[in-house]
mmCIF file of C-alpha atoms in Angstrom:
data_model
loop_
_atom_site.group_PDB
_atom_site.id
_atom_site.type_symbol
_atom_site.label_atom_id
_atom_site.label_comp_id
_atom_site.label_asym_id
_atom_site.label_seq_id
_atom_site.Cartn_x
_atom_site.Cartn_y
_atom_site.Cartn_z
ATOM 1 C CA MET C 2 134.963 249.332 126.289
ATOM 2 C CA PRO C 3 137.634 247.184 128.346
ATOM 3 C CA LEU C 4 138.647 248.146 131.338
ATOM 4 C CA LEU C 5 142.355 248.404 130.543
ATOM 5 C CA GLU C 6 144.062 248.896 127.318
ATOM 6 C CA ILE C 7 147.609 248.786 126.403
ATOM 7 C CA ASP C 8 148.491 249.682 122.691
ATOM 8 C CA HIS C 9 151.824 249.399 121.249
ATOM 9 C CA LEU C 10 153.567 249.658 124.553
ATOM 10 C CA VAL C 11 157.484 249.786 124.079
ATOM 11 C CA LYS C 12 159.990 249.969 126.915
ATOM 12 C CA GLU C 13 163.758 250.370 126.452
ATOM 13 C CA PHE C 14 166.417 250.344 129.126
ATOM 14 C CA GLY C 15 169.373 252.180 126.736
ATOM 15 C CA GLY C 16 170.057 249.368 124.191
ATOM 16 C CA VAL C 17 167.756 247.212 125.493
ATOM 17 C CA THR C 18 164.142 246.579 124.741
ATOM 18 C CA ALA C 19 162.418 245.217 127.744
ATOM 19 C CA LEU C 20 158.973 245.549 126.187
ATOM 20 C CA GLN C 21 158.238 246.149 122.127
ATOM 21 C CA ASP C 22 154.799 247.028 120.784
ATOM 22 C CA VAL C 23 152.695 244.770 123.465
ATOM 23 C CA CYS C 24 148.854 244.943 122.320
ATOM 24 C CA LEU C 25 146.314 244.159 125.095
ATOM 25 C CA ASP C 26 143.427 244.409 126.847
ATOM 26 C CA VAL C 27 141.752 243.698 130.173
ATOM 27 C CA ARG C 28 138.220 243.076 130.292
ATOM 28 C CA GLU C 29 135.875 243.919 132.992
ATOM 29 C CA GLY C 30 135.039 241.030 135.617
ATOM 30 C CA GLU C 31 138.115 238.715 134.187
ATOM 31 C CA ILE C 32 141.247 236.788 135.308
ATOM 32 C CA LEU C 33 144.044 237.442 132.734
ATOM 33 C CA GLY C 34 147.102 235.609 133.075
ATOM 34 C CA VAL C 35 150.329 236.961 131.692
ATOM 35 C CA ILE C 36 152.936 234.166 131.604
ATOM 36 C CA GLY C 37 156.221 233.848 129.617
ATOM 37 C CA PRO C 38 159.915 232.720 130.772
ATOM 38 C CA ASN C 39 162.158 234.332 133.150
ATOM 39 C CA GLY C 40 163.347 237.966 131.353
ATOM 40 C CA ALA C 41 160.401 238.061 129.401
ATOM 41 C CA GLY C 42 158.824 241.641 130.202
ATOM 42 C CA LYS C 43 156.240 240.540 132.161
ATOM 43 C CA THR C 44 157.092 242.150 135.598
ATOM 44 C CA THR C 45 158.282 245.275 133.207
ATOM 45 C CA LEU C 46 154.742 244.908 132.311
ATOM 46 C CA PHE C 47 153.470 245.797 135.798
ATOM 47 C CA ASN C 48 155.738 248.655 136.364
ATOM 48 C CA CYS C 49 154.876 250.709 133.379
ATOM 49 C CA ILE C 50 150.883 250.180 134.235
ATOM 50 C CA THR C 51 151.468 251.273 138.001
ATOM 51 C CA GLY C 52 153.877 253.859 137.046
ATOM 52 C CA MET C 53 156.982 252.362 138.470
ATOM 53 C CA MET C 54 158.538 252.910 135.110
ATOM 54 C CA THR C 55 157.476 255.580 132.365
ATOM 55 C CA PRO C 56 157.170 253.672 129.007
ATOM 56 C CA THR C 57 159.238 254.684 126.071
ATOM 57 C CA ARG C 58 156.564 254.763 123.868
ATOM 58 C CA GLY C 59 152.457 253.802 123.544
ATOM 59 C CA THR C 60 149.555 254.242 125.474
ATOM 60 C CA ILE C 61 148.127 252.516 128.913
ATOM 61 C CA ARG C 62 144.341 253.746 129.213
ATOM 62 C CA PHE C 63 142.145 252.693 132.055
ATOM 63 C CA ARG C 64 138.251 253.094 131.855
ATOM 64 C CA GLU C 65 139.316 255.388 128.868
ATOM 65 C CA THR C 66 141.382 257.854 130.973
ATOM 66 C CA THR C 67 145.389 257.605 129.873
ATOM 67 C CA ILE C 68 147.024 257.157 132.656
ATOM 68 C CA GLN C 69 150.902 256.697 131.277
ATOM 69 C CA GLY C 70 153.143 259.461 133.039
ATOM 70 C CA MET C 71 150.800 259.698 136.009
ATOM 71 C CA LYS C 72 152.316 259.039 139.229
ATOM 72 C CA PRO C 73 152.057 255.404 140.986
ATOM 73 C CA HIS C 74 150.079 256.878 143.699
ATOM 74 C CA GLU C 75 147.699 258.711 141.456
ATOM 75 C CA ILE C 76 147.097 255.447 139.253
ATOM 76 C CA ALA C 77 146.096 253.780 142.356
ATOM 77 C CA ARG C 78 143.370 256.616 142.983
ATOM 78 C CA GLN C 79 142.307 255.481 139.734
ATOM 79 C CA GLY C 80 141.736 252.175 141.017
ATOM 80 C CA ILE C 81 144.712 250.039 140.051
ATOM 81 C CA ALA C 82 146.426 248.426 142.823
ATOM 82 C CA ARG C 83 149.187 245.563 142.668
ATOM 83 C CA THR C 84 151.229 242.970 144.198
ATOM 84 C CA PHE C 85 155.334 242.470 144.567
ATOM 85 C CA GLN C 86 157.284 239.299 143.973
ATOM 86 C CA ILE C 87 159.227 239.961 147.002
ATOM 87 C CA VAL C 88 156.937 240.619 150.267
ATOM 88 C CA ARG C 89 158.005 243.863 151.696
ATOM 89 C CA PRO C 90 155.389 244.499 154.868
ATOM 90 C CA PHE C 91 156.361 246.922 157.531
ATOM 91 C CA PRO C 92 157.918 244.029 159.670
ATOM 92 C CA LEU C 93 157.693 245.996 163.366
ATOM 93 C CA LEU C 94 153.666 247.220 162.432
ATOM 94 C CA SER C 95 151.060 244.707 163.145
ATOM 95 C CA LEU C 96 148.840 243.085 160.261
ATOM 96 C CA GLU C 97 146.066 245.455 161.444
ATOM 97 C CA GLU C 98 148.497 248.666 161.017
ATOM 98 C CA ASN C 99 149.785 247.498 157.791
ATOM 99 C CA VAL C 100 146.469 247.528 156.244
ATOM 100 C CA LEU C 101 145.931 250.649 157.644
ATOM 101 C CA VAL C 102 148.998 252.372 156.140
ATOM 102 C CA ALA C 103 147.373 251.485 152.616
ATOM 103 C CA HIS C 104 143.565 252.341 153.464
ATOM 104 C CA GLY C 105 144.782 256.010 154.839
ATOM 105 C CA HIS C 106 145.711 256.514 150.960
ATOM 106 C CA ARG C 107 142.582 258.277 150.221
ATOM 107 C CA ARG C 108 142.598 260.097 153.572
ATOM 108 C CA TYR C 109 145.693 261.173 153.493
ATOM 109 C CA ALA C 110 145.793 263.472 150.253
ATOM 110 C CA SER C 111 148.320 266.250 151.649
ATOM 111 C CA LEU C 112 150.343 266.334 154.545
ATOM 112 C CA THR C 113 147.949 268.292 156.756
ATOM 113 C CA ALA C 114 145.775 265.642 156.063
ATOM 114 C CA SER C 115 148.232 263.059 157.377
ATOM 115 C CA THR C 116 148.072 264.443 160.719
ATOM 116 C CA GLY C 117 144.972 263.386 161.518
ATOM 117 C CA ALA C 118 143.807 260.030 163.340
ATOM 118 C CA TYR C 119 144.139 257.328 161.684
ATOM 119 C CA ARG C 120 143.177 254.498 164.093
ATOM 120 C CA THR C 121 139.199 255.489 163.935
ATOM 121 C CA ALA C 122 136.284 252.907 164.660
ATOM 122 C CA ALA C 123 135.868 253.266 160.624
ATOM 123 C CA THR C 124 139.000 252.495 159.681
ATOM 124 C CA ILE C 125 139.768 249.582 161.990
ATOM 125 C CA ALA C 126 136.952 248.147 161.050
ATOM 126 C CA THR C 127 137.683 248.032 157.680
ATOM 127 C CA ALA C 128 141.372 246.980 158.383
ATOM 128 C CA ARG C 129 139.828 244.003 160.132
ATOM 129 C CA GLU C 130 137.065 243.440 157.355
ATOM 130 C CA LEU C 131 140.100 243.074 154.876
ATOM 131 C CA LEU C 132 142.185 240.862 157.101
ATOM 132 C CA THR C 133 139.423 238.008 157.480
ATOM 133 C CA ARG C 134 139.001 238.064 154.181
ATOM 134 C CA VAL C 135 142.333 236.921 153.257
ATOM 135 C CA GLY C 136 142.025 234.701 156.668
ATOM 136 C CA LEU C 137 144.400 236.643 158.601
ATOM 137 C CA MET C 138 142.248 238.176 161.232
ATOM 138 C CA GLU C 139 143.370 235.427 163.897
ATOM 139 C CA GLY C 140 146.552 237.046 165.200
ATOM 140 C CA HIS C 141 145.879 240.905 163.651
ATOM 141 C CA ASP C 142 147.677 242.904 166.019
ATOM 142 C CA ARG C 143 151.133 240.663 165.875
ATOM 143 C CA PRO C 144 153.968 242.270 163.913
ATOM 144 C CA ALA C 145 154.037 241.587 160.490
ATOM 145 C CA ALA C 146 157.840 239.999 160.764
ATOM 146 C CA THR C 147 156.114 236.779 162.453
ATOM 147 C CA LEU C 148 154.350 235.578 159.456
ATOM 148 C CA PRO C 149 155.659 232.924 157.431
ATOM 149 C CA LEU C 150 155.749 233.419 153.397
ATOM 150 C CA ALA C 151 152.538 232.221 152.733
ATOM 151 C CA LEU C 152 150.966 234.297 155.160
ATOM 152 C CA LYS C 153 152.955 237.285 153.931
ATOM 153 C CA LYS C 154 151.603 236.913 150.793
ATOM 154 C CA ARG C 155 148.439 237.318 151.816
ATOM 155 C CA LEU C 156 148.820 240.201 153.992
ATOM 156 C CA GLU C 157 150.382 241.689 150.529
ATOM 157 C CA ILE C 158 146.937 241.019 149.066
ATOM 158 C CA ALA C 159 145.152 242.687 152.030
ATOM 159 C CA ARG C 160 147.357 245.731 152.005
ATOM 160 C CA ALA C 161 146.258 245.742 147.790
ATOM 161 C CA LEU C 162 142.499 245.370 148.764
ATOM 162 C CA ALA C 163 142.965 248.117 150.788
ATOM 163 C CA LEU C 164 143.456 250.770 148.243
ATOM 164 C CA GLU C 165 139.597 249.688 146.996
ATOM 165 C CA PRO C 166 141.101 248.296 143.097
ATOM 166 C CA SER C 167 138.518 247.561 140.518
ATOM 167 C CA LEU C 168 141.882 246.119 138.698
ATOM 168 C CA LEU C 169 144.318 243.968 141.126
ATOM 169 C CA LEU C 170 147.587 243.025 139.418
ATOM 170 C CA LEU C 171 149.488 239.942 141.287
ATOM 171 C CA ASP C 172 152.767 239.371 140.462
ATOM 172 C CA GLU C 173 153.895 235.527 141.127
ATOM 173 C CA PRO C 174 151.542 235.104 144.279
ATOM 174 C CA SER C 175 152.389 231.808 144.315
ATOM 175 C CA GLY C 176 156.204 232.186 144.324
ATOM 176 C CA GLY C 177 157.800 230.071 147.159
ATOM 177 C CA LEU C 178 154.522 228.469 147.910
ATOM 178 C CA ARG C 179 154.004 224.772 149.129
ATOM 179 C CA HIS C 180 151.113 223.141 146.942
ATOM 180 C CA GLU C 181 148.123 223.116 149.515
ATOM 181 C CA GLU C 182 149.284 227.054 149.976
ATOM 182 C CA SER C 183 149.123 227.527 146.505
ATOM 183 C CA GLN C 184 145.920 225.977 145.955
ATOM 184 C CA GLN C 185 144.416 227.936 149.337
ATOM 185 C CA LEU C 186 145.588 231.169 147.272
ATOM 186 C CA LEU C 187 143.850 230.255 144.404
ATOM 187 C CA ASP C 188 140.766 230.012 145.987
ATOM 188 C CA LEU C 189 141.471 233.432 147.441
ATOM 189 C CA ILE C 190 142.170 234.885 144.239
ATOM 190 C CA LEU C 191 138.772 233.361 142.553
ATOM 191 C CA SER C 192 136.394 234.699 145.383
ATOM 192 C CA LEU C 193 138.379 238.283 144.774
ATOM 193 C CA ASN C 194 136.803 237.963 141.300
ATOM 194 C CA ARG C 195 133.631 236.471 142.369
ATOM 195 C CA ALA C 196 133.573 239.819 144.487
ATOM 196 C CA GLY C 197 133.801 242.120 141.399
ATOM 197 C CA ILE C 198 137.490 242.713 141.136
ATOM 198 C CA SER C 199 139.046 242.390 137.617
ATOM 199 C CA VAL C 200 142.736 240.456 138.040
ATOM 200 C CA VAL C 201 145.714 239.867 136.045
ATOM 201 C CA LEU C 202 148.040 237.572 137.164
ATOM 202 C CA ILE C 203 151.737 237.302 136.319
ATOM 203 C CA GLU C 204 152.405 233.394 137.273
ATOM 204 C CA HIS C 205 154.914 230.548 136.572
ATOM 205 C CA ASN C 206 152.792 228.177 138.589
ATOM 206 C CA MET C 207 150.942 226.493 135.673
ATOM 207 C CA PRO C 208 148.313 224.396 137.248
ATOM 208 C CA ILE C 209 147.383 227.926 139.130
ATOM 209 C CA VAL C 210 146.970 229.677 136.125
ATOM 210 C CA MET C 211 144.957 226.997 133.842
ATOM 211 C CA GLY C 212 142.545 226.727 137.245
ATOM 212 C CA VAL C 213 141.758 230.664 137.450
ATOM 213 C CA CYS C 214 142.537 232.401 134.120
ATOM 214 C CA GLN C 215 139.855 232.875 131.199
ATOM 215 C CA ARG C 216 142.204 234.163 128.924
ATOM 216 C CA LEU C 217 146.335 234.404 128.605
ATOM 217 C CA VAL C 218 148.466 236.206 127.154
ATOM 218 C CA VAL C 219 152.619 235.212 126.451
ATOM 219 C CA LEU C 220 155.542 237.203 126.760
ATOM 220 C CA ASP C 221 158.832 236.274 125.033
ATOM 221 C CA HIS C 222 162.013 238.627 125.215
ATOM 222 C CA GLY C 223 158.921 242.078 125.742
ATOM 223 C CA VAL C 224 156.904 240.374 122.335
ATOM 224 C CA LYS C 225 153.587 239.062 123.017
ATOM 225 C CA ILE C 226 153.708 235.940 121.113
ATOM 226 C CA ALA C 227 150.314 234.249 122.023
ATOM 227 C CA GLU C 228 147.141 235.379 123.552
ATOM 228 C CA GLY C 229 143.731 232.948 123.762
ATOM 229 C CA GLU C 230 142.195 230.575 126.118
ATOM 230 C CA PRO C 231 144.358 228.179 128.490
ATOM 231 C CA SER C 232 143.481 225.104 126.263
ATOM 232 C CA GLU C 233 144.719 227.035 123.106
ATOM 233 C CA ILE C 234 147.755 228.523 124.804
ATOM 234 C CA GLN C 235 148.750 224.949 125.716
ATOM 235 C CA ARG C 236 148.912 223.695 122.157
ATOM 236 C CA ASN C 237 150.622 226.473 120.917
ATOM 237 C CA PRO C 238 153.594 225.984 118.826
ATOM 238 C CA GLN C 239 155.117 229.177 119.472
ATOM 239 C CA VAL C 240 154.539 229.086 123.599
ATOM 240 C CA ILE C 241 155.878 225.434 123.888
ATOM 241 C CA GLU C 242 159.182 226.528 121.946
ATOM 242 C CA ALA C 243 159.415 229.679 124.089
ATOM 243 C CA TYR C 244 159.355 227.485 127.226
ATOM 244 C CA LEU C 245 161.260 224.120 126.022
ATOM 245 C CA GLY C 246 163.553 225.475 123.296
ATOM 246 C CA LYS C 247 163.442 224.701 119.368
ATOM 247 C CA THR C 248 163.778 221.075 118.752
ATOM 248 C CA VAL C 249 166.657 220.006 116.546
ATOM 249 C CA ASN C 250 166.385 217.386 114.603
#
């Protein structure tokens, strides 16, 4: 069975249909790219998967469990984590504390539990392990506000990893990064995938997409117009038209 199954997903905002009858699946262990022009519905898809928005119609199943209608924290506990286009760490907290906040999601399931100690030897060790994994252990005690954008993106990934996901949704992780920083991020994504984390990647950086994704799904105005291997998608006339417009003879 697929890790994640989306069947006939519809999301409407008043008279606007942001997602129209979208069907796709994510296989265990793969990196799936979701691409399309601005306004195609990509982030809305992530919002529906993670419970930030409730679909108008359709079904979302994760490991055969129906998850649409669950709250975001409940979906996170199922094993799905995400990053956002605009990174928003807790600016005055240290890098380590930012990761500890996310790591506490299983420890503090109630208000009573949240009054317990959070800086234990075990939690600190886990936070530092995650910071090392994304290349941020040096300076782990510095405030997050002092990081440049490329390192804030890495912190965002570390916080998502603290949720212990089996599926990681990355929303334009290379947005605003220089070429070298994007290549380093590509290496990080591949290393996470090799460690057993399945990834769904929204990205406009085509070298990144072609470099890491085994399959691509293309959305345009909320409709899935293509699905296949990157080499197929590159040659797909419908995809070319969606990005470049229709040729007028």
